[in-house]
Amino acid sequence: RPAAFSHQELEEGLIGIFPLADYMIQFLEEIDIDRPLSLASENRLIELYFDEAIERCDPFLSDYFAYKRDIKNILSAINARRDGKEVGEVLIGQTDLSHTLATSNQPDFGIAQSYPFVSRVREMLDQRQLTELERQVDGLLLDHIAETSEGHIFDEITVFAYFIELSLAARWLHRSASEGREKLRDILRKVLSNSALPQQVRADELAL
């Protein structure tokens, strides 16, 4: 995660006790570490994080991070418009989508054809259905990786896809044991269906 560092860890990284990611080094060079972070500074850190991930990852992961950034920008734009803020000030990255979000006056920002979920997530934000919104976003990410990994059978892309699914499921495991466990079982069933393990091995026989 882009901000998973304590103040002490940042100071230790600066003096070389342990290596920092390039995006973090660039960020620290741009700010005064002794001053509280502003919203603009936080967005800059997130922007650098996504830029590095998109630039340096393989095509599958690069596409995943780009899509995740798109979703974040859409949510940020909806929130900013609702709160009467300048949309362009809360977006990250210089993309066609961010330009459209910053300049459009349409209720759906003119992106509903490419991002058909925009109206639904706007309703969730307006109604403060934040848990449901998190599930919706996770579902969008899972649908996206399922689409972009389709046709791959336990190769590098499949492993990346399973890792992302497990990472998303793990968050819910801490909130709802039964829901998280069922998500993990679903992922495991897919892994077993694409593996060479004996057919008698079933997901419900494993320690989940």
XYZ file of C-alpha atoms in Angstrom:
208
model
C 0.000 0.000 0.000
C 1.261 3.511 -0.724
C 1.098 4.819 2.846
C 1.929 1.730 4.905
C 4.912 3.366 6.600
C 5.218 4.903 10.059
C 7.001 8.230 10.590
C 9.946 6.350 12.137
C 10.155 3.951 9.198
C 10.251 6.866 6.783
C 13.103 8.461 8.708
C 14.997 5.145 8.777
C 14.443 4.752 5.054
C 15.790 8.221 4.414
C 19.069 7.414 6.166
C 19.386 4.064 4.415
C 18.520 1.580 7.168
C 16.160 -0.137 4.741
C 15.330 0.576 1.094
C 12.301 2.607 0.123
C 10.390 2.205 -3.112
C 11.247 4.763 -5.776
C 7.781 6.332 -5.610
C 8.227 6.884 -1.865
C 11.669 8.431 -2.317
C 10.290 10.820 -4.919
C 7.397 11.726 -2.636
C 9.669 12.433 0.329
C 11.839 14.639 -1.846
C 8.764 16.691 -2.734
C 7.341 17.276 0.760
C 8.335 18.469 4.212
C 8.174 15.298 6.313
C 7.766 17.292 9.539
C 4.492 18.858 8.402
C 1.107 17.070 8.459
C 0.037 15.708 5.106
C -2.631 17.657 3.253
C -5.216 16.018 1.014
C -3.191 17.157 -1.988
C -0.060 15.516 -0.547
C -1.900 12.271 0.143
C -3.256 12.244 -3.396
C 0.237 12.898 -4.733
C 1.574 9.881 -2.830
C -1.202 7.687 -4.194
C -0.608 9.057 -7.690
C 3.103 8.187 -7.553
C 2.273 4.719 -6.232
C -0.086 3.973 -9.105
C 2.270 5.505 -11.665
C 5.098 3.215 -10.572
C 2.881 0.124 -10.410
C 1.408 0.765 -13.864
C 4.795 1.530 -15.408
C 6.826 -1.311 -13.920
C 4.433 -4.236 -13.657
C 3.782 -6.803 -16.359
C 0.865 -6.023 -18.725
C -1.739 -7.945 -16.693
C -0.943 -6.231 -13.387
C -0.399 -2.887 -15.090
C -3.906 -3.105 -16.530
C -5.289 -4.083 -13.109
C -3.713 -1.085 -11.383
C -4.896 1.231 -14.161
C -8.469 -0.032 -13.756
C -8.238 0.307 -9.983
C -7.061 3.897 -10.440
C -9.999 4.552 -12.766
C -12.458 3.359 -10.114
C -10.794 5.500 -7.459
C -10.992 8.563 -9.697
C -14.655 7.956 -10.471
C -15.506 7.691 -6.767
C -13.417 10.768 -5.969
C -15.126 12.747 -8.734
C -18.604 11.802 -7.492
C -17.687 12.795 -3.931
C -16.109 16.070 -5.021
C -19.091 17.096 -7.129
C -21.513 16.245 -4.320
C -19.474 18.303 -1.836
C -19.141 21.257 -4.204
C -15.389 20.839 -4.657
C -13.316 21.206 -7.803
C -13.266 17.723 -9.321
C -9.881 18.135 -10.989
C -8.201 18.760 -7.637
C -9.015 15.315 -6.234
C -8.055 13.160 -9.229
C -4.809 11.266 -9.707
C -2.968 10.644 -12.959
C -3.124 12.410 -16.298
C -5.479 10.198 -18.288
C -8.339 10.613 -20.731
C -10.716 9.535 -17.965
C -9.405 12.073 -15.450
C -9.752 14.822 -18.074
C -13.333 13.776 -18.807
C -14.222 13.632 -15.115
C -12.735 17.065 -14.507
C -14.504 18.782 -17.406
C -17.869 17.031 -17.827
C -21.120 18.569 -16.587
C -23.236 15.478 -17.255
C -24.756 13.591 -14.288
C -22.793 10.459 -15.202
C -19.739 12.470 -16.343
C -20.383 11.115 -19.836
C -18.701 7.804 -18.984
C -21.675 5.483 -18.400
C -21.095 3.612 -21.651
C -17.534 2.672 -20.695
C -18.200 2.450 -16.946
C -21.841 1.343 -16.582
C -21.534 1.076 -12.806
C -21.183 4.845 -12.320
C -24.859 5.489 -11.530
C -25.030 2.634 -9.041
C -21.941 3.671 -7.089
C -23.187 7.272 -7.054
C -26.417 6.072 -5.420
C -24.431 4.106 -2.842
C -22.311 7.132 -2.004
C -25.367 9.384 -1.752
C -27.074 6.901 0.572
C -23.877 6.268 2.564
C -24.021 2.546 1.825
C -20.287 2.274 2.355
C -20.031 -1.445 3.110
C -22.126 -2.260 0.053
C -19.948 0.114 -1.953
C -16.818 -1.759 -0.882
C -18.396 -5.015 -2.000
C -19.368 -3.406 -5.296
C -15.825 -2.164 -5.907
C -14.360 -5.565 -5.037
C -16.840 -7.150 -7.425
C -15.801 -4.783 -10.203
C -12.145 -5.638 -9.648
C -12.877 -9.370 -9.582
C -14.935 -9.154 -12.774
C -12.112 -7.248 -14.437
C -9.387 -9.739 -13.544
C -11.660 -12.624 -14.537
C -12.086 -11.015 -17.949
C -8.405 -10.186 -18.451
C -7.195 -13.599 -17.236
C -9.716 -15.600 -19.258
C -8.120 -18.427 -21.232
C -5.062 -18.691 -18.993
C -4.684 -22.000 -17.168
C -2.422 -21.820 -14.130
C 0.262 -19.714 -15.693
C 1.787 -16.510 -14.298
C -1.330 -14.480 -15.040
C -3.558 -17.027 -13.320
C -1.356 -16.937 -10.219
C -1.532 -13.138 -10.146
C -5.323 -13.303 -10.536
C -5.688 -15.776 -7.672
C -3.407 -13.664 -5.478
C -5.565 -10.582 -6.065
C -8.724 -12.559 -5.331
C -7.223 -13.909 -2.104
C -6.090 -10.439 -1.065
C -9.603 -9.083 -1.525
C -11.169 -12.056 0.261
C -8.775 -11.712 3.211
C -10.143 -8.250 3.994
C -13.627 -9.655 4.416
C -12.384 -12.600 6.476
C -11.438 -10.154 9.226
C -14.883 -8.521 9.103
C -17.119 -11.526 8.651
C -15.633 -14.957 9.244
C -18.394 -16.825 7.405
C -18.407 -14.489 4.398
C -14.625 -14.418 4.145
C -14.383 -18.185 4.498
C -16.914 -18.723 1.718
C -14.996 -16.373 -0.578
C -11.806 -18.316 0.114
C -13.594 -21.592 -0.628
C -14.836 -20.220 -3.956
C -11.303 -19.244 -4.933
C -9.933 -22.592 -3.824
C -12.535 -24.436 -5.897
C -11.334 -22.557 -8.973
C -7.709 -23.346 -8.146
C -8.497 -27.042 -7.738
C -10.478 -27.127 -10.977
C -7.420 -25.838 -12.865
C -4.846 -27.991 -11.088
C -3.566 -31.530 -11.382
C -4.584 -32.467 -7.828
C -6.620 -35.661 -7.372
C -10.314 -35.214 -8.010
C -11.182 -36.431 -4.513
C -9.593 -33.322 -2.993
C -12.444 -30.947 -2.289
C -12.417 -27.389 -1.001
C -14.652 -28.257 1.938
C -12.147 -30.920 3.070
C -9.413 -28.346 3.552
C -8.872 -26.236 6.652
C -10.950 -23.200 5.720
